[in-house]
């Protein structure tokens, strides 16, 4: 019953910027942590960044200094600001949330993914 809807992906030139958004909806009692993952063709899905309920953040080494994760708690929305994009950032980006529902079940939920392509 919990849905994550992503937006903001697209085609951008190297050095450009994109902002991804992920809106969570459903029987949400609390979102404990939200994060972004990505998967490039032929590669494992990897953590890009996450943010916990108290605001602490974790970034993959490959994106530190270039990407910023943030959230709007009132809107249950997660953002990923991506600057100085590189071709190796090309991947499908997935939103993930660890959610506690009104039934007090806690589980991870995934978005549908949004394609980010960095190419000249």
JSON list of C-alpha atoms in Angstrom, two decimals:
[
{"chain": "A", "resi": 1, "resn": "UNK", "atom": "CA", "xyz": [0.00, 0.00, 0.00]},
{"chain": "A", "resi": 2, "resn": "UNK", "atom": "CA", "xyz": [3.03, 2.27, 0.21]},
{"chain": "A", "resi": 3, "resn": "UNK", "atom": "CA", "xyz": [4.04, 3.81, -3.09]},
{"chain": "A", "resi": 4, "resn": "UNK", "atom": "CA", "xyz": [7.11, 5.77, -4.09]},
{"chain": "A", "resi": 5, "resn": "UNK", "atom": "CA", "xyz": [6.82, 7.93, -7.20]},
{"chain": "A", "resi": 6, "resn": "UNK", "atom": "CA", "xyz": [10.01, 9.26, -8.74]},
{"chain": "A", "resi": 7, "resn": "UNK", "atom": "CA", "xyz": [10.56, 12.10, -11.17]},
{"chain": "A", "resi": 8, "resn": "UNK", "atom": "CA", "xyz": [13.34, 14.28, -12.53]},
{"chain": "A", "resi": 9, "resn": "UNK", "atom": "CA", "xyz": [15.46, 11.89, -14.56]},
{"chain": "A", "resi": 10, "resn": "UNK", "atom": "CA", "xyz": [16.56, 12.61, -18.08]},
{"chain": "A", "resi": 11, "resn": "UNK", "atom": "CA", "xyz": [19.43, 13.27, -20.44]},
{"chain": "A", "resi": 12, "resn": "UNK", "atom": "CA", "xyz": [22.10, 15.76, -19.41]},
{"chain": "A", "resi": 13, "resn": "UNK", "atom": "CA", "xyz": [25.55, 16.70, -20.65]},
{"chain": "A", "resi": 14, "resn": "UNK", "atom": "CA", "xyz": [28.66, 16.03, -18.57]},
{"chain": "A", "resi": 15, "resn": "UNK", "atom": "CA", "xyz": [29.04, 18.74, -15.95]},
{"chain": "A", "resi": 16, "resn": "UNK", "atom": "CA", "xyz": [25.33, 19.38, -15.87]},
{"chain": "A", "resi": 17, "resn": "UNK", "atom": "CA", "xyz": [22.83, 19.04, -13.06]},
{"chain": "A", "resi": 18, "resn": "UNK", "atom": "CA", "xyz": [19.60, 17.22, -12.31]},
{"chain": "A", "resi": 19, "resn": "UNK", "atom": "CA", "xyz": [17.33, 17.02, -9.31]},
{"chain": "A", "resi": 20, "resn": "UNK", "atom": "CA", "xyz": [15.46, 13.82, -8.60]},
{"chain": "A", "resi": 21, "resn": "UNK", "atom": "CA", "xyz": [12.32, 13.72, -6.48]},
{"chain": "A", "resi": 22, "resn": "UNK", "atom": "CA", "xyz": [10.59, 10.82, -4.73]},
{"chain": "A", "resi": 23, "resn": "UNK", "atom": "CA", "xyz": [7.14, 11.26, -3.20]},
{"chain": "A", "resi": 24, "resn": "UNK", "atom": "CA", "xyz": [5.94, 8.64, -0.74]},
{"chain": "A", "resi": 25, "resn": "UNK", "atom": "CA", "xyz": [2.26, 7.96, -0.15]},
{"chain": "A", "resi": 26, "resn": "UNK", "atom": "CA", "xyz": [0.04, 5.36, 1.48]},
{"chain": "A", "resi": 27, "resn": "UNK", "atom": "CA", "xyz": [-0.51, 4.04, 4.97]},
{"chain": "A", "resi": 28, "resn": "UNK", "atom": "CA", "xyz": [2.62, 5.65, 6.33]},
{"chain": "A", "resi": 29, "resn": "UNK", "atom": "CA", "xyz": [3.03, 6.01, 10.05]},
{"chain": "A", "resi": 30, "resn": "UNK", "atom": "CA", "xyz": [6.67, 6.93, 9.87]},
{"chain": "A", "resi": 31, "resn": "UNK", "atom": "CA", "xyz": [9.46, 6.95, 7.32]},
{"chain": "A", "resi": 32, "resn": "UNK", "atom": "CA", "xyz": [12.53, 5.84, 9.18]},
{"chain": "A", "resi": 33, "resn": "UNK", "atom": "CA", "xyz": [15.06, 6.27, 6.41]},
{"chain": "A", "resi": 34, "resn": "UNK", "atom": "CA", "xyz": [14.99, 7.22, 2.74]},
{"chain": "A", "resi": 35, "resn": "UNK", "atom": "CA", "xyz": [17.69, 6.71, 0.19]},
{"chain": "A", "resi": 36, "resn": "UNK", "atom": "CA", "xyz": [18.73, 6.63, -3.43]},
{"chain": "A", "resi": 37, "resn": "UNK", "atom": "CA", "xyz": [20.24, 3.63, -5.19]},
{"chain": "A", "resi": 38, "resn": "UNK", "atom": "CA", "xyz": [21.38, 3.25, -8.76]},
{"chain": "A", "resi": 39, "resn": "UNK", "atom": "CA", "xyz": [22.05, 0.41, -11.14]},
{"chain": "A", "resi": 40, "resn": "UNK", "atom": "CA", "xyz": [24.02, 0.67, -14.35]},
{"chain": "A", "resi": 41, "resn": "UNK", "atom": "CA", "xyz": [23.86, -2.01, -17.06]},
{"chain": "A", "resi": 42, "resn": "UNK", "atom": "CA", "xyz": [25.88, -5.05, -16.06]},
{"chain": "A", "resi": 43, "resn": "UNK", "atom": "CA", "xyz": [26.54, -3.73, -12.57]},
{"chain": "A", "resi": 44, "resn": "UNK", "atom": "CA", "xyz": [25.20, -4.34, -9.10]},
{"chain": "A", "resi": 45, "resn": "UNK", "atom": "CA", "xyz": [22.70, -1.98, -7.57]},
{"chain": "A", "resi": 46, "resn": "UNK", "atom": "CA", "xyz": [24.56, 0.34, -5.25]},
{"chain": "A", "resi": 47, "resn": "UNK", "atom": "CA", "xyz": [23.73, 2.86, -2.58]},
{"chain": "A", "resi": 48, "resn": "UNK", "atom": "CA", "xyz": [24.12, 6.46, -3.70]},
{"chain": "A", "resi": 49, "resn": "UNK", "atom": "CA", "xyz": [23.00, 8.25, -0.55]},
{"chain": "A", "resi": 50, "resn": "UNK", "atom": "CA", "xyz": [20.60, 7.92, 2.32]},
{"chain": "A", "resi": 51, "resn": "UNK", "atom": "CA", "xyz": [19.15, 10.13, 5.01]},
{"chain": "A", "resi": 52, "resn": "UNK", "atom": "CA", "xyz": [17.82, 8.97, 8.36]},
{"chain": "A", "resi": 53, "resn": "UNK", "atom": "CA", "xyz": [14.99, 10.41, 10.41]},
{"chain": "A", "resi": 54, "resn": "UNK", "atom": "CA", "xyz": [17.20, 12.72, 12.44]},
{"chain": "A", "resi": 55, "resn": "UNK", "atom": "CA", "xyz": [18.88, 14.09, 9.34]},
{"chain": "A", "resi": 56, "resn": "UNK", "atom": "CA", "xyz": [22.14, 12.20, 9.22]},
{"chain": "A", "resi": 57, "resn": "UNK", "atom": "CA", "xyz": [23.39, 11.37, 5.74]},
{"chain": "A", "resi": 58, "resn": "UNK", "atom": "CA", "xyz": [25.61, 8.81, 4.06]},
{"chain": "A", "resi": 59, "resn": "UNK", "atom": "CA", "xyz": [27.10, 9.16, 0.58]},
{"chain": "A", "resi": 60, "resn": "UNK", "atom": "CA", "xyz": [28.93, 6.82, -1.71]},
{"chain": "A", "resi": 61, "resn": "UNK", "atom": "CA", "xyz": [32.53, 7.92, -2.18]},
{"chain": "A", "resi": 62, "resn": "UNK", "atom": "CA", "xyz": [31.94, 8.36, -5.90]},
{"chain": "A", "resi": 63, "resn": "UNK", "atom": "CA", "xyz": [29.34, 11.11, -5.37]},
{"chain": "A", "resi": 64, "resn": "UNK", "atom": "CA", "xyz": [30.65, 12.95, -2.32]},
{"chain": "A", "resi": 65, "resn": "UNK", "atom": "CA", "xyz": [30.91, 16.66, -2.95]},
{"chain": "A", "resi": 66, "resn": "UNK", "atom": "CA", "xyz": [28.69, 16.46, -6.03]},
{"chain": "A", "resi": 67, "resn": "UNK", "atom": "CA", "xyz": [25.36, 15.05, -4.83]},
{"chain": "A", "resi": 68, "resn": "UNK", "atom": "CA", "xyz": [23.17, 16.26, -1.99]},
{"chain": "A", "resi": 69, "resn": "UNK", "atom": "CA", "xyz": [20.32, 14.28, -0.46]},
{"chain": "A", "resi": 70, "resn": "UNK", "atom": "CA", "xyz": [17.52, 16.09, 1.36]},
{"chain": "A", "resi": 71, "resn": "UNK", "atom": "CA", "xyz": [13.92, 15.59, 2.38]},
{"chain": "A", "resi": 72, "resn": "UNK", "atom": "CA", "xyz": [10.72, 17.48, 3.07]},
{"chain": "A", "resi": 73, "resn": "UNK", "atom": "CA", "xyz": [9.14, 15.68, 5.99]},
{"chain": "A", "resi": 74, "resn": "UNK", "atom": "CA", "xyz": [5.81, 17.50, 5.67]},
{"chain": "A", "resi": 75, "resn": "UNK", "atom": "CA", "xyz": [5.43, 16.23, 2.10]},
{"chain": "A", "resi": 76, "resn": "UNK", "atom": "CA", "xyz": [7.08, 12.82, 2.59]},
{"chain": "A", "resi": 77, "resn": "UNK", "atom": "CA", "xyz": [9.32, 13.71, -0.31]},
{"chain": "A", "resi": 78, "resn": "UNK", "atom": "CA", "xyz": [12.96, 12.86, -0.92]},
{"chain": "A", "resi": 79, "resn": "UNK", "atom": "CA", "xyz": [15.32, 14.77, -3.20]},
{"chain": "A", "resi": 80, "resn": "UNK", "atom": "CA", "xyz": [18.67, 14.16, -4.78]},
{"chain": "A", "resi": 81, "resn": "UNK", "atom": "CA", "xyz": [20.47, 17.18, -6.19]},
{"chain": "A", "resi": 82, "resn": "UNK", "atom": "CA", "xyz": [23.10, 15.98, -8.64]},
{"chain": "A", "resi": 83, "resn": "UNK", "atom": "CA", "xyz": [25.76, 18.42, -9.80]},
{"chain": "A", "resi": 84, "resn": "UNK", "atom": "CA", "xyz": [28.90, 18.02, -11.91]},
{"chain": "A", "resi": 85, "resn": "UNK", "atom": "CA", "xyz": [27.47, 14.89, -13.49]},
{"chain": "A", "resi": 86, "resn": "UNK", "atom": "CA", "xyz": [29.81, 12.41, -15.12]},
{"chain": "A", "resi": 87, "resn": "UNK", "atom": "CA", "xyz": [29.15, 9.72, -17.73]},
{"chain": "A", "resi": 88, "resn": "UNK", "atom": "CA", "xyz": [29.74, 7.08, -15.06]},
{"chain": "A", "resi": 89, "resn": "UNK", "atom": "CA", "xyz": [26.71, 8.45, -13.20]},
{"chain": "A", "resi": 90, "resn": "UNK", "atom": "CA", "xyz": [24.52, 7.03, -15.97]},
{"chain": "A", "resi": 91, "resn": "UNK", "atom": "CA", "xyz": [22.14, 4.53, -14.39]},
{"chain": "A", "resi": 92, "resn": "UNK", "atom": "CA", "xyz": [18.59, 3.85, -13.36]},
{"chain": "A", "resi": 93, "resn": "UNK", "atom": "CA", "xyz": [18.09, 5.60, -10.05]},
{"chain": "A", "resi": 94, "resn": "UNK", "atom": "CA", "xyz": [15.74, 4.05, -7.50]},
{"chain": "A", "resi": 95, "resn": "UNK", "atom": "CA", "xyz": [14.16, 5.58, -4.44]},
{"chain": "A", "resi": 96, "resn": "UNK", "atom": "CA", "xyz": [13.97, 3.44, -1.32]},
{"chain": "A", "resi": 97, "resn": "UNK", "atom": "CA", "xyz": [12.25, 4.02, 1.99]},
{"chain": "A", "resi": 98, "resn": "UNK", "atom": "CA", "xyz": [12.11, 2.03, 5.18]},
{"chain": "A", "resi": 99, "resn": "UNK", "atom": "CA", "xyz": [8.52, 2.62, 6.24]},
{"chain": "A", "resi": 100, "resn": "UNK", "atom": "CA", "xyz": [6.47, 1.81, 9.31]},
{"chain": "A", "resi": 101, "resn": "UNK", "atom": "CA", "xyz": [2.77, 1.56, 8.40]},
{"chain": "A", "resi": 102, "resn": "UNK", "atom": "CA", "xyz": [-0.27, 2.25, 10.57]},
{"chain": "A", "resi": 103, "resn": "UNK", "atom": "CA", "xyz": [-0.42, -1.51, 11.07]},
{"chain": "A", "resi": 104, "resn": "UNK", "atom": "CA", "xyz": [3.03, -1.17, 12.65]},
{"chain": "A", "resi": 105, "resn": "UNK", "atom": "CA", "xyz": [4.74, -3.20, 9.98]},
{"chain": "A", "resi": 106, "resn": "UNK", "atom": "CA", "xyz": [8.18, -2.05, 8.97]},
{"chain": "A", "resi": 107, "resn": "UNK", "atom": "CA", "xyz": [9.60, -2.83, 5.56]},
{"chain": "A", "resi": 108, "resn": "UNK", "atom": "CA", "xyz": [11.56, -1.41, 2.68]},
{"chain": "A", "resi": 109, "resn": "UNK", "atom": "CA", "xyz": [9.70, -0.04, -0.33]},
{"chain": "A", "resi": 110, "resn": "UNK", "atom": "CA", "xyz": [11.09, 0.72, -3.78]},
{"chain": "A", "resi": 111, "resn": "UNK", "atom": "CA", "xyz": [10.17, 3.22, -6.44]},
{"chain": "A", "resi": 112, "resn": "UNK", "atom": "CA", "xyz": [9.85, 2.37, -10.11]},
{"chain": "A", "resi": 113, "resn": "UNK", "atom": "CA", "xyz": [13.19, 3.87, -11.07]},
{"chain": "A", "resi": 114, "resn": "UNK", "atom": "CA", "xyz": [14.08, 6.83, -13.24]},
{"chain": "A", "resi": 115, "resn": "UNK", "atom": "CA", "xyz": [16.72, 6.87, -15.97]},
{"chain": "A", "resi": 116, "resn": "UNK", "atom": "CA", "xyz": [19.61, 9.30, -15.73]},
{"chain": "A", "resi": 117, "resn": "UNK", "atom": "CA", "xyz": [21.83, 9.49, -18.79]},
{"chain": "A", "resi": 118, "resn": "UNK", "atom": "CA", "xyz": [24.95, 11.66, -18.84]},
{"chain": "A", "resi": 119, "resn": "UNK", "atom": "CA", "xyz": [26.30, 12.01, -22.35]},
{"chain": "A", "resi": 120, "resn": "UNK", "atom": "CA", "xyz": [27.62, 14.62, -24.74]}
]
